[in-house]
Short mmCIF file of C-alpha atoms in Angstrom, two decimals:
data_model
loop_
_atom_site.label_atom_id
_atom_site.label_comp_id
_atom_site.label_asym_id
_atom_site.label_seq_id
_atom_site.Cartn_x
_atom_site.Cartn_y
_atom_site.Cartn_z
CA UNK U 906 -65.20 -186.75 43.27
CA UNK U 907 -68.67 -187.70 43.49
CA UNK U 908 -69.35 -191.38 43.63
CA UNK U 909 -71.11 -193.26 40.43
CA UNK U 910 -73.98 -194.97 41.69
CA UNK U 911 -74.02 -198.82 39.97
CA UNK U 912 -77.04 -201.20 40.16
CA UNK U 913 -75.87 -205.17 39.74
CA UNK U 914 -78.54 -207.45 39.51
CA UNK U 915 -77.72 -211.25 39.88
CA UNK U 916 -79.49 -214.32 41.84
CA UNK U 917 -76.83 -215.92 43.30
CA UNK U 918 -76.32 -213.63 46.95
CA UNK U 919 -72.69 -215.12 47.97
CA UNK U 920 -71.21 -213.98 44.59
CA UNK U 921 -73.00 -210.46 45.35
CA UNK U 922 -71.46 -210.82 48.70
CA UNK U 923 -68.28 -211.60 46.93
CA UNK U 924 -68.00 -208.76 44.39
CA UNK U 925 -69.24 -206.10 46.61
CA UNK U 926 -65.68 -206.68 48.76
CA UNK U 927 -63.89 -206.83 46.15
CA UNK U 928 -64.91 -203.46 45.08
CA UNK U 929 -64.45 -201.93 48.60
CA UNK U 930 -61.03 -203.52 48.81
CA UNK U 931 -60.44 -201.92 45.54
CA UNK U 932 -59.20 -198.54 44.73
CA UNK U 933 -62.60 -198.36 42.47
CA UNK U 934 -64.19 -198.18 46.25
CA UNK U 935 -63.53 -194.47 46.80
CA UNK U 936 -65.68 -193.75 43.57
CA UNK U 937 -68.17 -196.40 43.00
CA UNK U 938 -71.39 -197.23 45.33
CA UNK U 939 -72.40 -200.40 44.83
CA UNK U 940 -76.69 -201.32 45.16
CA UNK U 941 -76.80 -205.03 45.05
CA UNK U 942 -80.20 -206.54 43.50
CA UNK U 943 -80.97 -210.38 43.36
CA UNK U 944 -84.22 -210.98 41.81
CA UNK U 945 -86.17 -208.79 38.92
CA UNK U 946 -88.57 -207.63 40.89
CA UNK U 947 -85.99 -206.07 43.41
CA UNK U 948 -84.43 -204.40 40.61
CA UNK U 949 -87.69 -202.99 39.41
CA UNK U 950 -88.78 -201.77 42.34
CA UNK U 951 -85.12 -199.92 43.01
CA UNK U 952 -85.28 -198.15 39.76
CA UNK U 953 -89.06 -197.05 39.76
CA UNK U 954 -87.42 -195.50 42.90
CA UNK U 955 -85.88 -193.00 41.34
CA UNK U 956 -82.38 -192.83 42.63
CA UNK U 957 -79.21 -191.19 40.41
CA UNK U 958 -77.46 -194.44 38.73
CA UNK U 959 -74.78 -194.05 35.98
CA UNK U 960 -75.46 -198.29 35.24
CA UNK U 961 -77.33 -201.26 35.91
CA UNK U 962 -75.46 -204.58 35.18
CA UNK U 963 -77.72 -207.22 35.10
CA UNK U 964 -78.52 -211.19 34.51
CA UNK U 965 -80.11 -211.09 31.24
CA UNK U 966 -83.02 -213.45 33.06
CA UNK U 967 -83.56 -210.80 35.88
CA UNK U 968 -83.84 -207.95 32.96
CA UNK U 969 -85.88 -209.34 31.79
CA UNK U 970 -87.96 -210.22 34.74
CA UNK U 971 -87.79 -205.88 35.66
CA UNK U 972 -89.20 -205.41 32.62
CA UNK U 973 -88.75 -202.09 30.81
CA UNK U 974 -86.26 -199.77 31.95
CA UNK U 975 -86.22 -196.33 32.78
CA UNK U 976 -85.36 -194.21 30.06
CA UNK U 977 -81.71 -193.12 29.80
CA UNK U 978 -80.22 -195.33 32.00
CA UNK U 979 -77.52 -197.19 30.71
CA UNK U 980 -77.66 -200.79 30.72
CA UNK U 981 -75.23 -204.07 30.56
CA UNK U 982 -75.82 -207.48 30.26
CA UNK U 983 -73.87 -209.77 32.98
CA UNK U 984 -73.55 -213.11 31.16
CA UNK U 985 -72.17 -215.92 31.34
CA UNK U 986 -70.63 -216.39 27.91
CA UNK U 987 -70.86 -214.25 24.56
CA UNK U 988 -73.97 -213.52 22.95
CA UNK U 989 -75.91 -214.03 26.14
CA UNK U 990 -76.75 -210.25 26.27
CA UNK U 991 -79.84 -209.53 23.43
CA UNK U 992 -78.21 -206.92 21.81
CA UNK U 993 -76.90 -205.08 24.91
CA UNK U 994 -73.17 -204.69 25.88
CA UNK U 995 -71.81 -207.54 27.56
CA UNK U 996 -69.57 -208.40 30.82
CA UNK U 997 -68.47 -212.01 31.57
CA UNK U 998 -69.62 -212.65 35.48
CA UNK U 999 -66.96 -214.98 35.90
CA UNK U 1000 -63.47 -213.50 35.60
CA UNK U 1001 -60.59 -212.75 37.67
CA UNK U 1002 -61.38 -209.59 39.79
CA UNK U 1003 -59.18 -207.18 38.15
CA UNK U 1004 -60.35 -207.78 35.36
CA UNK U 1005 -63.96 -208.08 36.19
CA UNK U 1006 -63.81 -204.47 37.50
CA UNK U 1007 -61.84 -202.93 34.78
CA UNK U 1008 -64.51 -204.38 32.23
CA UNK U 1009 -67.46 -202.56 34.94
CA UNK U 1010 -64.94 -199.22 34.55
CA UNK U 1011 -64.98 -199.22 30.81
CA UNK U 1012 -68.82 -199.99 30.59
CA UNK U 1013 -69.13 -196.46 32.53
CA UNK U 1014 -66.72 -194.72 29.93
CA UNK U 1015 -68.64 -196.11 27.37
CA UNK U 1016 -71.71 -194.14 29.35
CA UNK U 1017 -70.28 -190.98 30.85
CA UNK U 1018 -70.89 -187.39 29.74
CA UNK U 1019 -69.23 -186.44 26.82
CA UNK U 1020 -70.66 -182.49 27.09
CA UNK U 1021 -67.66 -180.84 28.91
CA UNK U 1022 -65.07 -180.88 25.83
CA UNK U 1023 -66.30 -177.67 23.85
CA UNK U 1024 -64.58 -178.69 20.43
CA UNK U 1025 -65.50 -182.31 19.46
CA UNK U 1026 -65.71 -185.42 21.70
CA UNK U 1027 -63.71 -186.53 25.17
CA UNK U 1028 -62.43 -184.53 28.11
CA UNK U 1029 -61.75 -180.78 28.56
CA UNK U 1030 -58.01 -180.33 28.46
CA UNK U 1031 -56.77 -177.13 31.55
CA UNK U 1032 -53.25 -176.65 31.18
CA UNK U 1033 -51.83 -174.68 34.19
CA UNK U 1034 -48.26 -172.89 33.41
CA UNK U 1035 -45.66 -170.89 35.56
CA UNK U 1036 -42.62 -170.77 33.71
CA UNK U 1037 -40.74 -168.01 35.55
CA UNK U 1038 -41.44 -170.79 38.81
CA UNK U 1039 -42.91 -170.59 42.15
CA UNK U 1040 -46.02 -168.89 41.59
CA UNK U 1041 -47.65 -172.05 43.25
CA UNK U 1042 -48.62 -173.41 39.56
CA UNK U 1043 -48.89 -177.15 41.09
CA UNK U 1044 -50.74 -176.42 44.31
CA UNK U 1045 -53.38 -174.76 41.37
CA UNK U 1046 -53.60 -177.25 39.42
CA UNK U 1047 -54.27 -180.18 42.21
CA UNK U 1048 -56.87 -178.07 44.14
CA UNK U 1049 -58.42 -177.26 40.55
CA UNK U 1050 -58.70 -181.10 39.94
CA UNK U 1051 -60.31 -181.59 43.53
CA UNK U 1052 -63.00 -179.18 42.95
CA UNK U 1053 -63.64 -180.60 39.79
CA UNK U 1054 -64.22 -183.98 41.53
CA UNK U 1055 -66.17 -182.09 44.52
CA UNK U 1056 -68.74 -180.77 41.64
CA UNK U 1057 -68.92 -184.44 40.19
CA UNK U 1058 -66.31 -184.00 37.26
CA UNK U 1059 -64.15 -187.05 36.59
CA UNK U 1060 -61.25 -185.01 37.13
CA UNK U 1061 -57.89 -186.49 36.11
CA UNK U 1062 -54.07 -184.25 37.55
CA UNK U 1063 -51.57 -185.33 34.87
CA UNK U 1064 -47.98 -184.05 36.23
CA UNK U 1065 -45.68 -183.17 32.99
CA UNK U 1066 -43.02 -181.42 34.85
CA UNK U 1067 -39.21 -182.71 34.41
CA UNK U 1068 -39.05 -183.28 37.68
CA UNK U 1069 -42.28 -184.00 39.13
CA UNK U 1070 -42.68 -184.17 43.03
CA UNK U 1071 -46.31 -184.42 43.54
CA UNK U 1072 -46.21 -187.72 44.75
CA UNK U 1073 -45.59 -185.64 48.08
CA UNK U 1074 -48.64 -184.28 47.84
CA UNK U 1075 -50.62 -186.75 46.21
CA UNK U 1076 -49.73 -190.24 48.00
CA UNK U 1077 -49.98 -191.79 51.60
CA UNK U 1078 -46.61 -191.67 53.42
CA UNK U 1079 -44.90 -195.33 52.56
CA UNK U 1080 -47.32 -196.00 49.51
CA UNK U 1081 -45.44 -196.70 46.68
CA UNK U 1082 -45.89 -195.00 43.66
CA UNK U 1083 -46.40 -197.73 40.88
CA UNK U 1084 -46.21 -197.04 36.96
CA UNK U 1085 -46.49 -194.16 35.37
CA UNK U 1086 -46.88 -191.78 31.99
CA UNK U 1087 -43.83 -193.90 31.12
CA UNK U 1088 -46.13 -197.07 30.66
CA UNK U 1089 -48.66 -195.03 28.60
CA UNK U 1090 -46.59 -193.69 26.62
CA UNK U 1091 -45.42 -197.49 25.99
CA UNK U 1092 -48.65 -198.43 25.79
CA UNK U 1093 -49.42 -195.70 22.22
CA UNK U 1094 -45.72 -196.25 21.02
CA UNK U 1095 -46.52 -200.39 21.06
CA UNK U 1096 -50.43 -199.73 19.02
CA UNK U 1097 -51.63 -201.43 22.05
CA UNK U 1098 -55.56 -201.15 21.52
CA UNK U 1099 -56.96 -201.26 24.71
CA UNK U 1100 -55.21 -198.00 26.13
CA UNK U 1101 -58.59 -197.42 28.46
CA UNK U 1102 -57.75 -200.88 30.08
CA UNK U 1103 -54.27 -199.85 30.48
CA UNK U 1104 -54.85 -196.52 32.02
CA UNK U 1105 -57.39 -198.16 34.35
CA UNK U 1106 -54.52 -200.39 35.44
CA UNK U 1107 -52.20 -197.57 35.87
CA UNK U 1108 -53.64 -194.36 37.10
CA UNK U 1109 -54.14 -193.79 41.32
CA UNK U 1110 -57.04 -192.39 43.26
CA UNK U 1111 -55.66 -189.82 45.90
CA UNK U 1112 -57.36 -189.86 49.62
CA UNK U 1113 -55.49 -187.06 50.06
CA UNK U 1114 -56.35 -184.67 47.35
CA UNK U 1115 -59.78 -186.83 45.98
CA UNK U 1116 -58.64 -187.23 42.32
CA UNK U 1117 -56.99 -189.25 40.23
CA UNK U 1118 -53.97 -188.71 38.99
CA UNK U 1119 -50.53 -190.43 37.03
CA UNK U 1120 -47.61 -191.79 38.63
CA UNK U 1121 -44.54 -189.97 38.11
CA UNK U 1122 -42.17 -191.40 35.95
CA UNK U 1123 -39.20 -193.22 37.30
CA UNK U 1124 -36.48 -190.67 36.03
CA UNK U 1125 -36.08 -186.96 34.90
CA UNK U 1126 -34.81 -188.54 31.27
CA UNK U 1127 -38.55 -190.14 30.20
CA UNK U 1128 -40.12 -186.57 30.96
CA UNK U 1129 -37.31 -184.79 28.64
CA UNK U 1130 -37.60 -187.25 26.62
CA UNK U 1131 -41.12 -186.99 25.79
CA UNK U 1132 -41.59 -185.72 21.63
CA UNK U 1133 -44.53 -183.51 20.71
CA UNK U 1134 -45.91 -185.90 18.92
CA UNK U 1135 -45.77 -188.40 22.55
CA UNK U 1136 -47.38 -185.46 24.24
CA UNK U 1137 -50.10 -185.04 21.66
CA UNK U 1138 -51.01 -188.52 21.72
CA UNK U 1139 -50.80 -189.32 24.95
CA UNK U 1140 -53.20 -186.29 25.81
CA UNK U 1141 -55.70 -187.44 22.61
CA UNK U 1142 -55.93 -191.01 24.10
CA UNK U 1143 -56.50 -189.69 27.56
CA UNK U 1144 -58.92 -187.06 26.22
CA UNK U 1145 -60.53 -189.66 24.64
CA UNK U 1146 -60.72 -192.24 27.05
CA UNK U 1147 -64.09 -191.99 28.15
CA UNK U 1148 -62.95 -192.06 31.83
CA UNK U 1149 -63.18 -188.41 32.12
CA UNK U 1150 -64.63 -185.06 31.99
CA UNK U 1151 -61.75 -182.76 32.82
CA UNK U 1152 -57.77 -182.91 32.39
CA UNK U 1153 -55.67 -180.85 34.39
CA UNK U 1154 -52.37 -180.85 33.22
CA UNK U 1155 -49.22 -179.22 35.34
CA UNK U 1156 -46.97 -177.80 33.00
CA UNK U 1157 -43.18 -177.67 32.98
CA UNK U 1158 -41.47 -174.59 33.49
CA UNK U 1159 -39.49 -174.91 30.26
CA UNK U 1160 -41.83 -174.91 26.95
CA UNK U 1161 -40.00 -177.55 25.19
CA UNK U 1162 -41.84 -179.65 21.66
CA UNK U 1163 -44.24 -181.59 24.53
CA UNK U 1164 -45.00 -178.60 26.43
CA UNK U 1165 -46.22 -177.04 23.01
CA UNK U 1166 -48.14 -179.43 22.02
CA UNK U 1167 -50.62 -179.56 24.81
CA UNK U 1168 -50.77 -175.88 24.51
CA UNK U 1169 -51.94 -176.38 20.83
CA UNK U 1170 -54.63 -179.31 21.84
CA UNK U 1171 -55.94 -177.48 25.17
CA UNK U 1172 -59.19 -175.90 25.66
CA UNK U 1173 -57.68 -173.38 28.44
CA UNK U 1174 -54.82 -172.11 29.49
CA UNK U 1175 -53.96 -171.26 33.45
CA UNK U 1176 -51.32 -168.93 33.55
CA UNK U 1177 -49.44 -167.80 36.91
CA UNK U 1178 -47.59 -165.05 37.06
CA UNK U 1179 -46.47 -163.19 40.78
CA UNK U 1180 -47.53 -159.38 40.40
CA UNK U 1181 -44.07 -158.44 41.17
CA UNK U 1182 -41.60 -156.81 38.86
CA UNK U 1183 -39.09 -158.98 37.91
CA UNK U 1184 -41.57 -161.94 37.57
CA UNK U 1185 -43.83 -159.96 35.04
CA UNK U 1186 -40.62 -159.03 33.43
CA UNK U 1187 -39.73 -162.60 33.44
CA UNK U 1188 -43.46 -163.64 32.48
CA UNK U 1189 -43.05 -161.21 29.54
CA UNK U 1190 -39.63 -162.73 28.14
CA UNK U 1191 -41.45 -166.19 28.43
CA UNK U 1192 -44.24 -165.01 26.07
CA UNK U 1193 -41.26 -163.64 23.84
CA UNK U 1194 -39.40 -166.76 23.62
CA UNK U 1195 -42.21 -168.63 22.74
CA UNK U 1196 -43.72 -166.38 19.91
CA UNK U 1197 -40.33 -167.11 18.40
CA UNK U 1198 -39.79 -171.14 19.25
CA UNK U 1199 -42.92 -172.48 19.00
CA UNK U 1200 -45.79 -169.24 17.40
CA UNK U 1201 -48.47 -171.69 17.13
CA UNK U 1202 -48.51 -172.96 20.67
CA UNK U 1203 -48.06 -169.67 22.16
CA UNK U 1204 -50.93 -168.19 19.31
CA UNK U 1205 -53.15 -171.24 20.75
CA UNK U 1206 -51.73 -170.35 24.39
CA UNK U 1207 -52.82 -166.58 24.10
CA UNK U 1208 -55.92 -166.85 22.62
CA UNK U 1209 -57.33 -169.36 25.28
CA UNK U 1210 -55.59 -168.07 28.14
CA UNK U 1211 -56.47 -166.53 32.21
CA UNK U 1212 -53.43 -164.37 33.39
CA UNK U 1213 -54.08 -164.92 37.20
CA UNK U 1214 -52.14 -163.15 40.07
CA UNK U 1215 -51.02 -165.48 42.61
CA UNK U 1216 -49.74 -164.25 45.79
CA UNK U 1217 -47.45 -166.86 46.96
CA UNK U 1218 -45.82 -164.24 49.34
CA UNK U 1219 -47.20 -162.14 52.77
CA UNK U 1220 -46.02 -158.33 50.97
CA UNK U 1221 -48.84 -157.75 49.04
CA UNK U 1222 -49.00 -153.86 49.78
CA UNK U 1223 -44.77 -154.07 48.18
CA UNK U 1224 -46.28 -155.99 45.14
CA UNK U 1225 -49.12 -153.03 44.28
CA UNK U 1226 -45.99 -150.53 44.45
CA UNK U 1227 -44.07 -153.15 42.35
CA UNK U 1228 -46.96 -153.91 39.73
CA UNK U 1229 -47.40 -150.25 38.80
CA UNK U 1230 -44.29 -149.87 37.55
CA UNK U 1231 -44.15 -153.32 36.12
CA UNK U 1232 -44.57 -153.96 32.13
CA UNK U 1233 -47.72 -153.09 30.21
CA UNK U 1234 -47.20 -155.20 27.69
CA UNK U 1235 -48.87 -158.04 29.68
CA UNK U 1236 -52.41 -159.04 29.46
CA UNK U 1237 -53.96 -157.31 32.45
CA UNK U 1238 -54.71 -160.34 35.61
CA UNK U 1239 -58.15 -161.77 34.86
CA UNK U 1240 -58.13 -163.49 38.52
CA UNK U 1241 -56.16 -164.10 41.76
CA UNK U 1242 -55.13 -166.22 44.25
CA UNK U 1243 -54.53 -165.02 47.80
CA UNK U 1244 -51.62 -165.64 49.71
CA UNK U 1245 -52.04 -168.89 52.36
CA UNK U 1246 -49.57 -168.71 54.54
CA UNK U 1247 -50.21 -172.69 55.37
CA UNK U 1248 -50.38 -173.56 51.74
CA UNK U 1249 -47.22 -176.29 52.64
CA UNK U 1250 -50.01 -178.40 53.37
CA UNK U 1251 -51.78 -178.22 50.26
CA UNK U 1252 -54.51 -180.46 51.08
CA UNK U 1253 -55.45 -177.78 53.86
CA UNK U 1254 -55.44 -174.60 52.54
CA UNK U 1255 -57.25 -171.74 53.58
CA UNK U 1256 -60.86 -171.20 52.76
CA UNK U 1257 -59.69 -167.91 50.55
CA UNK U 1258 -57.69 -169.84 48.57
CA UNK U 1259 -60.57 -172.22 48.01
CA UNK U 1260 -62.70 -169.97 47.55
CA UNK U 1261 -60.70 -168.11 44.39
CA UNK U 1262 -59.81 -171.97 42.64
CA UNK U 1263 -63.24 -172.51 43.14
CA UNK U 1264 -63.67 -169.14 40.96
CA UNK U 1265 -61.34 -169.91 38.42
CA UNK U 1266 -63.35 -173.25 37.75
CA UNK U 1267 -66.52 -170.71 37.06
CA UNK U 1268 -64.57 -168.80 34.80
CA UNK U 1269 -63.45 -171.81 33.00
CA UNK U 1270 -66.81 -173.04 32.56
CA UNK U 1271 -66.55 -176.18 35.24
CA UNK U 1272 -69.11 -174.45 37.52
CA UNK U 1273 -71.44 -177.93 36.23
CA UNK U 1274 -70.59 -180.25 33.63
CA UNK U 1275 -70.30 -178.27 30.66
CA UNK U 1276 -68.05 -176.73 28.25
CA UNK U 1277 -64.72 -175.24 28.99
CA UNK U 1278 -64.22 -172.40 27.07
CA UNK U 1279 -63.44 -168.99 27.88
#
């Protein structure tokens, strides 16, 4: 993910000194760059300068000593107290760290680009499904959210599967994993309203894979557990967040209430099938059961959807045979993925396979930040 540039401007150096470490020391250090200022005229001269910055947090005195800013750069007021701020949003400069950063993290939701989400406000919603099963459906959806990131999207992975192992994938070997959806979804149940401050809290940056993404949740039960009308919400408040352009969302293999739901609220649907035989016959009985359990979702699904051939195994000459005979009554593959025969290691796979995620992104509309929509 491409870092957000933010411009601080305050007099006192040692507490510049101070917050700059505890932003490195932070997991906000992977995707913030910090440009410390400590006098107006130092700020002025920075932004006559030209440079990309997504917000300046300043002293109200040393805003005002910079004079007029550069048009549409947003702008906070670092104050001391309330009301300090003429007008301008406000952060208190003196407050526990945490905190402190948090408050700098919803200042740039407050700011970001709200152009990607074709219909209405927030993030674009990807769901990614495989429900026949190992078409590679979660190695998609991860390198789909680090491209994202890679063509400065504020890409969020959100695991829904049952039982969710991406954690393998996703985290250092010994880090723990931490909360999860689970404390979301507590968060909506409870009317809490400062879910943005609670998903800052709980969501994880990934070295290994560059984005962010949600813990899994401690059991199989919370997953199964999860209503349609918990997956719809939790998706809306994420959506709607601020913190994010682009939501890619790993599907469960079963399309239970939840799994409907964020087919009905997506913008785009990712759908893996093998070009074999039995797994388009499979893929076709999958679109059969859900024109009869849940017709809206799969309606939504359909009309919204890339069929995509993913060659997870080395006989692609036996597949060609195979998919001849295999049923028509499939949408015809709109894309592929090539078989990587090191694709165990997701976070090194093979330039082809780059290549043809980076591809499906174009098709989806994430080639730059705007509109999903196919």
């Amino acid at each position: 993910m491409a870092r957000l540039e933010i411009v601080v401007a305050a007099a006192e150096s040692e507490y510049m000194r101070r917050l700059a470490a505890g932003v490195r020391d932070s997991p906000f250090g992977s995707r913030w760059r910090l440009t410390a200022c400590t006098t107006g005229d130092s700020l002025r001269q920075y932004l006559k300068g030209g440079y990309a910055v997504h917000l300046v947090l300043a002293q109200p005195s040393l805003l005002e000593q910079a004079g007029e800013l550069p048009a549409g750069i947003p702008a906070a007021a670092f104050v001391r107290r309330r009301g300090e701020g003429g007008g301008l949003p406000e952060l208190l400069q003196y407050q526990p760290v945490p905190e402190l950063l948090a408050g700098i993290e919803a200042l740039l939701a407050g700011s970001g680009d709200k152009r990607l989400r074709a219909g209405g406000e927030g993030a674009a919603v990807v769901a990614v499904c495989d429900p026949v099963g190992g078409a590679g459906k979660s190695t998609c959806s991860l390198w789909l959210a680090r491209l994202a990131g890679e063509r400065g999207l504020r890409a969020l992975y959100l695991n829904l599967e049952r039982f969710d192992a991406s954690g393998l994938q996703l985290r250092e070997p010994g880090e723990a994993s931490g909360e999860g959806v689970e404390a979301l979804l507590y968060a909506l149940k409870a009317d809490k309203p400062d879910f943005p401050a609670r998903l800052t809290s709980v969501r994880r940056y990934s070295r290994r894979m560059g984005t962010d993404y949600i813990g899994e949740a401690p059991s199989p039960e919370e997953r199964q557990a999860m209503t349609g009308d918990d997956a719809a919400r939790l998706l809306e408040a994420l959506a709607g967040s601020g913190l994010y352009d682009l939501i890619v969302a790993d599907m469960d293999s079963v399309l239970d209430d939840a799994a409907a739901a964020v087919l009905e609220r997506c913008d785009a649907v990712v759908w893996l099938a093998e070009p074999s035989a039995v797994a388009r016959r499979k893929t076709r009985l999958a679109f059969e059961a859900a024109r009869l359990t849940h017709p809206a979702a799969a309606a939504a699904a359909r009309s919204r959807m890339l069929f995509v051939r993913s060659r997870v195994r080395p006989h692609a000459e036996e597949d060609r045979v195979a998919e001849c005979a295999a049923d028509r009554s499939l949408p015809a593959f709109a894309a592929e993925l090539p078989y990587d025969p090191g694709i165990g290691r997701i976070e090194s796979a093979a330039p082809a396979y780059i290549q043809a995620a980076g591809d499906l992104l174009d098709r989806l509309g994430c080639g730059t930040k705007r509109s999903v929509g196919l």
